[in-house]
PDB file of C-alpha atoms in Angstrom:
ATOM      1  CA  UNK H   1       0.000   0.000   0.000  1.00 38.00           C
ATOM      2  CA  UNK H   2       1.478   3.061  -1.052  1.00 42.00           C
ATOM      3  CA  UNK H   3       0.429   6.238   0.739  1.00 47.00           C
ATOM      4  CA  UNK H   4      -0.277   9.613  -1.094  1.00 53.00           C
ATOM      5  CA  UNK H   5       2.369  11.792  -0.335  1.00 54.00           C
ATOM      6  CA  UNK H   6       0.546  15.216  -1.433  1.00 56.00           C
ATOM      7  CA  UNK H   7      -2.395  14.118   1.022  1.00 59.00           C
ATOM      8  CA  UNK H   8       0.722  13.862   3.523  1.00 60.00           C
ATOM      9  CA  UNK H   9       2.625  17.033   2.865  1.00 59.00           C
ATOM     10  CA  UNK H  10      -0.810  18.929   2.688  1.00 63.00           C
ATOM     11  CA  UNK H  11      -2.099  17.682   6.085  1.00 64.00           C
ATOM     12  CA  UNK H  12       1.713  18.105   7.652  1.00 61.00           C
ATOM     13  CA  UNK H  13       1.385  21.649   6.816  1.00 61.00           C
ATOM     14  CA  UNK H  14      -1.579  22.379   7.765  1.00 60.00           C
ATOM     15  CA  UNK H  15      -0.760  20.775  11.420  1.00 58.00           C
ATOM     16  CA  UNK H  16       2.329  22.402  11.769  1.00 59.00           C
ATOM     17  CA  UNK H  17       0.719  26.151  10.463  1.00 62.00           C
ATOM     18  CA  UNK H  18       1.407  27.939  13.505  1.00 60.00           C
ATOM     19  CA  UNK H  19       3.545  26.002  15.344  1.00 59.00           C
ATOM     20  CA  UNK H  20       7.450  26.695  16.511  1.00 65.00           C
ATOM     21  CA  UNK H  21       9.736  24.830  16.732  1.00 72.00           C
ATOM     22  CA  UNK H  22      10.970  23.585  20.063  1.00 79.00           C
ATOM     23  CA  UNK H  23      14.422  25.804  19.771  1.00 80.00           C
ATOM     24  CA  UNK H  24      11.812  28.808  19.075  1.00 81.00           C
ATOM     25  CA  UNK H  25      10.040  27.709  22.248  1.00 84.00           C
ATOM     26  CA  UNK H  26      13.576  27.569  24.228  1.00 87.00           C
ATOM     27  CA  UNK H  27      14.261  30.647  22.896  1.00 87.00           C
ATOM     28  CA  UNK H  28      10.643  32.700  23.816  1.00 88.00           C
ATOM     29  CA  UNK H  29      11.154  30.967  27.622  1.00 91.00           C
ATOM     30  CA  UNK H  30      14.871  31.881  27.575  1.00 92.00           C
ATOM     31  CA  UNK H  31      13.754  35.530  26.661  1.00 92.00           C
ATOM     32  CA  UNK H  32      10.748  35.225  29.303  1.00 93.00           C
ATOM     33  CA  UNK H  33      13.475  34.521  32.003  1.00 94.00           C
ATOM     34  CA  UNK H  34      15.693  37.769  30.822  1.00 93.00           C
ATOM     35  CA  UNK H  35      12.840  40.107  31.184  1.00 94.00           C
ATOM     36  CA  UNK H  36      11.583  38.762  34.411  1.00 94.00           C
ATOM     37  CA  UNK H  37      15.319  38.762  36.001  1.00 94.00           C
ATOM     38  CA  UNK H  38      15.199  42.278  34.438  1.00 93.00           C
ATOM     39  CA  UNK H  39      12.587  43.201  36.295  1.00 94.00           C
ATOM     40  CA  UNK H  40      13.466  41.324  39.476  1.00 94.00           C
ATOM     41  CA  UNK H  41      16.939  43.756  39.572  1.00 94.00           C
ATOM     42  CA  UNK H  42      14.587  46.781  38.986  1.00 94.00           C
ATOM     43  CA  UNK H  43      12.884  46.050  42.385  1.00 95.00           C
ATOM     44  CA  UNK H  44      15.717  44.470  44.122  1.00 94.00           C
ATOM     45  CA  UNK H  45      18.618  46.515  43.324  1.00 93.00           C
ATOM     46  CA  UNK H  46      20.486  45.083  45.936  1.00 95.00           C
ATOM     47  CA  UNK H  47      19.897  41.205  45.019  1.00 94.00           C
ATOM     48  CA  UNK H  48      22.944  38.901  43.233  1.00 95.00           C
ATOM     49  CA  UNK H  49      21.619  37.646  40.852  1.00 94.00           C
ATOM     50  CA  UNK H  50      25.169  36.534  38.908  1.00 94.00           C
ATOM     51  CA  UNK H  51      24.188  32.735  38.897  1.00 95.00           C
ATOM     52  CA  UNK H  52      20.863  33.516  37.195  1.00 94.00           C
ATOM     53  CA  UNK H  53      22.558  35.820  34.748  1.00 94.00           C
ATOM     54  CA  UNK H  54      25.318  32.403  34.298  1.00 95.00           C
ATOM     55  CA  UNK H  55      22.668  30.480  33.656  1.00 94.00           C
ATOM     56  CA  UNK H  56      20.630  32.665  31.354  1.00 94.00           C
ATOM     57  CA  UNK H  57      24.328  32.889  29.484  1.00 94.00           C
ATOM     58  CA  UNK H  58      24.458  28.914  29.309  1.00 94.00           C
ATOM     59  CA  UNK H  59      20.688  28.564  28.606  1.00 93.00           C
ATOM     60  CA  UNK H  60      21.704  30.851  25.449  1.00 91.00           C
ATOM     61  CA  UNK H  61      24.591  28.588  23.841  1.00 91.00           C
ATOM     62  CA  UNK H  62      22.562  25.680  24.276  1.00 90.00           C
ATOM     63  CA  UNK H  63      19.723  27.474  21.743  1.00 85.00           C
ATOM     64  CA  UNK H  64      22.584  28.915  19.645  1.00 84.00           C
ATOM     65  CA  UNK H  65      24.219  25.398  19.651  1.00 85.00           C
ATOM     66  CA  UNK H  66      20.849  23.714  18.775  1.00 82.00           C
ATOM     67  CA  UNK H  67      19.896  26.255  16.147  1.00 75.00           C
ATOM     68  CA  UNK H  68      23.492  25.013  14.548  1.00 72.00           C
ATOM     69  CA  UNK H  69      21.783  21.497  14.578  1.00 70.00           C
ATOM     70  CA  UNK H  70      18.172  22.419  12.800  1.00 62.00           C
ATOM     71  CA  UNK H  71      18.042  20.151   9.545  1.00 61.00           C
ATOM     72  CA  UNK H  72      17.677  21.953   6.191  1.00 61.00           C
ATOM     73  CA  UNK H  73      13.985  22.261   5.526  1.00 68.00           C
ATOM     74  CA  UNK H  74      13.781  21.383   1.886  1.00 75.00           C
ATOM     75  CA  UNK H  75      10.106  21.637   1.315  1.00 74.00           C
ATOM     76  CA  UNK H  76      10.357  25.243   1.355  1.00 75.00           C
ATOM     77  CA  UNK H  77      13.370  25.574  -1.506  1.00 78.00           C
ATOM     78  CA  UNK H  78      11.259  22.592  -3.386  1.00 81.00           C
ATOM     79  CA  UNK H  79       7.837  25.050  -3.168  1.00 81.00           C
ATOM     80  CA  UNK H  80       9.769  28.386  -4.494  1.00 82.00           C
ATOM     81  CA  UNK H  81      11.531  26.211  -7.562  1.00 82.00           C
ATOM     82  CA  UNK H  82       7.690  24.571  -7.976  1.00 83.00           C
ATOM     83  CA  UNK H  83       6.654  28.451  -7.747  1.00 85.00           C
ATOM     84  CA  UNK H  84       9.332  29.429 -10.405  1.00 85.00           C
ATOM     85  CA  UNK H  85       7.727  26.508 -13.078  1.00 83.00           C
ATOM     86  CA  UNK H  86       4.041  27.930 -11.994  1.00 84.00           C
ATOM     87  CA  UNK H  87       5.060  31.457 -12.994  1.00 85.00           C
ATOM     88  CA  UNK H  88       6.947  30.405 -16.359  1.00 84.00           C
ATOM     89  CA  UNK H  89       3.008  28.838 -17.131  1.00 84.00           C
ATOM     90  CA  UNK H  90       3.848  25.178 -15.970  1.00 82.00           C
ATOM     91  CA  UNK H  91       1.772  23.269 -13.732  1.00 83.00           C
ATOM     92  CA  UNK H  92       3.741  20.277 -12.842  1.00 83.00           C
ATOM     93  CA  UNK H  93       2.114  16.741 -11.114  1.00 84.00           C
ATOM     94  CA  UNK H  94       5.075  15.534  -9.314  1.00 83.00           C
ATOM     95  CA  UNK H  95       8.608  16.476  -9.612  1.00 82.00           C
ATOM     96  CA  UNK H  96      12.106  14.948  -9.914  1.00 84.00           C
ATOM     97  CA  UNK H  97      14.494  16.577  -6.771  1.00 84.00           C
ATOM     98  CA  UNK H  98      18.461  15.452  -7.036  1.00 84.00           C
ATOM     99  CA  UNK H  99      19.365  16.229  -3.118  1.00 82.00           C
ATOM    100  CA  UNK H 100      23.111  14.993  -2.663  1.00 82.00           C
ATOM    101  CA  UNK H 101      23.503  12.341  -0.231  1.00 80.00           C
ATOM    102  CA  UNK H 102      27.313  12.580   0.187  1.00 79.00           C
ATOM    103  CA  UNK H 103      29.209  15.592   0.326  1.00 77.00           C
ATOM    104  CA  UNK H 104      30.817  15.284  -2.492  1.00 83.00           C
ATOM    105  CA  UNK H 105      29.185  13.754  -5.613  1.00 84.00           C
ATOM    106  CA  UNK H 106      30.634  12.686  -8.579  1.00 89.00           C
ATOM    107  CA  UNK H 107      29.412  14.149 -12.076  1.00 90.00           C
ATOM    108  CA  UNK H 108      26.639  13.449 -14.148  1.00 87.00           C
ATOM    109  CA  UNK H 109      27.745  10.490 -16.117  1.00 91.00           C
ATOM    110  CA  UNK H 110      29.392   8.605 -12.642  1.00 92.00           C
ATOM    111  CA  UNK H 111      26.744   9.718  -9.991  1.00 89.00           C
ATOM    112  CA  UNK H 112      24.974   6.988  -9.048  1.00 88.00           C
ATOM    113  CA  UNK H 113      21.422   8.088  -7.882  1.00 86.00           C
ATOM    114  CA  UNK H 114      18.828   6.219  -5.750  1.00 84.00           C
ATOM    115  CA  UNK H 115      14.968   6.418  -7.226  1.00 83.00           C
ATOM    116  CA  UNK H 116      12.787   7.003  -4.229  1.00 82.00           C
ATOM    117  CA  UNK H 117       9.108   7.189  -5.837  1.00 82.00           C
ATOM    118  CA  UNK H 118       6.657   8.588  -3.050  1.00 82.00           C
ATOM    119  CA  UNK H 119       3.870   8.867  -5.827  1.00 83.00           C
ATOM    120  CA  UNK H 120       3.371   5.200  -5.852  1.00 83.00           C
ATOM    121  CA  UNK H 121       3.829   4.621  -9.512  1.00 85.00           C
ATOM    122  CA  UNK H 122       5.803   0.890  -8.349  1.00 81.00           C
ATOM    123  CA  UNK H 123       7.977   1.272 -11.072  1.00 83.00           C
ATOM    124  CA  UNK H 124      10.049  -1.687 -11.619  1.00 83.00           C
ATOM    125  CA  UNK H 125      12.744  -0.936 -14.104  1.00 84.00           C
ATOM    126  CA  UNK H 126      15.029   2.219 -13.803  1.00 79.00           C
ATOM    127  CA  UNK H 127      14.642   2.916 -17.308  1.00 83.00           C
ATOM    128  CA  UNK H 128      10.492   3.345 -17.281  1.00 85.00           C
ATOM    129  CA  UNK H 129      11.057   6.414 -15.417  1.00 82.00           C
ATOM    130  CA  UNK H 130      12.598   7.768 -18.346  1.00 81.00           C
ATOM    131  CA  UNK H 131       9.122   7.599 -19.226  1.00 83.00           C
ATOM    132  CA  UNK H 132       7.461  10.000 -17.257  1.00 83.00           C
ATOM    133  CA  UNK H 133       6.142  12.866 -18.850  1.00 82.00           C
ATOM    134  CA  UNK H 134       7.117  12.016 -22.562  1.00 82.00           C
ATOM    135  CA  UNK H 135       3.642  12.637 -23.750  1.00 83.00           C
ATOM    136  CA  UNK H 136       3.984  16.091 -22.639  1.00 78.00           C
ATOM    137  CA  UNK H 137       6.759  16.949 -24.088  1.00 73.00           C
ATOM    138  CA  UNK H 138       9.271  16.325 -20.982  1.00 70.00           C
ATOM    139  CA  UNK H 139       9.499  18.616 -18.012  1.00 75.00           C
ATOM    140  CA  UNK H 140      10.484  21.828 -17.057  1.00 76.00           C
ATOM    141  CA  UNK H 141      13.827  22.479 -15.384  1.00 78.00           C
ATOM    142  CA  UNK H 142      14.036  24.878 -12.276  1.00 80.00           C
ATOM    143  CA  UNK H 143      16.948  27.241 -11.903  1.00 76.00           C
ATOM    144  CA  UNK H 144      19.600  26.059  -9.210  1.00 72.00           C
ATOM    145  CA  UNK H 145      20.175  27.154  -6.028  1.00 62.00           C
ATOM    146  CA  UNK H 146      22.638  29.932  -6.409  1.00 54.00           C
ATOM    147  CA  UNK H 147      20.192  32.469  -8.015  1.00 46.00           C
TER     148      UNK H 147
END
């Protein structure tokens, strides 16, 4: 049984409309603490509050540390190229996305790339996917990522 991945992506999105992510909730309660130790010193001048200022300090390089950690999101970049075919008058059904899966990869004619089909065509033989789209006169191809 293959699931429908556009059913997928649209209910993932509209799920996670509105929601942070848990570094942006670290970093709201982080900012939370600041202004309420800012307005503890206000009252209590006199007050040391130096280990609650540490840990505010260590609190922070945890969220910078874990911001340094977020994945890519590539559903965003894939939606502005998708945008960029809609706008040139092409309204695609599924699209083809090369993401490297080594840091470096070899060139065109000695890269050798995995087919993951999440439209659930069950395509058995590599060379059927040459297929796709040939009655339309092939595809359109998206500008890279350095524009």
């Amino acid at each position: 049984m293959s699931a429908n991945i556009g059913q997928l992506m649209e209910a993932a999105s509209a799920l996670t409309e509105g929601i942070e992510s848990p570094v942006q909730q670290l970093r709201r309660e982080i900012d939370l603490m600041r202004s309420e130790l800012a307005w503890y010193e206000s009252k209590h001048p006199e007050a040391d509050t130096s280990k609650r200022r540490a840990r505010l300090q260590r609190l922070e390089l945890i969220c910078r540390t874990l911001e340094g950690c977020e994945l890519v999101s590539l559903m965003p970049i894939i939606r502005d190229k998708l945008s960029e075919a809609k706008r040139d008058k092409f309204d695609p059904d599924c699209a083809a996305v090369w993401i490297p899966i080594k840091p470096n990869v070899p060139d065109l004619l000695h890269a050798r790339p995995a087919i993951i089909d999440l439209v659930g065509w069950e395509i058995h033989s590599i060379r059927d996917y040459d297929l796709v789209g040939i009655a339309n006169a092939g595809g359109f191809i998206c500008s890279t990522l350095d524009d």
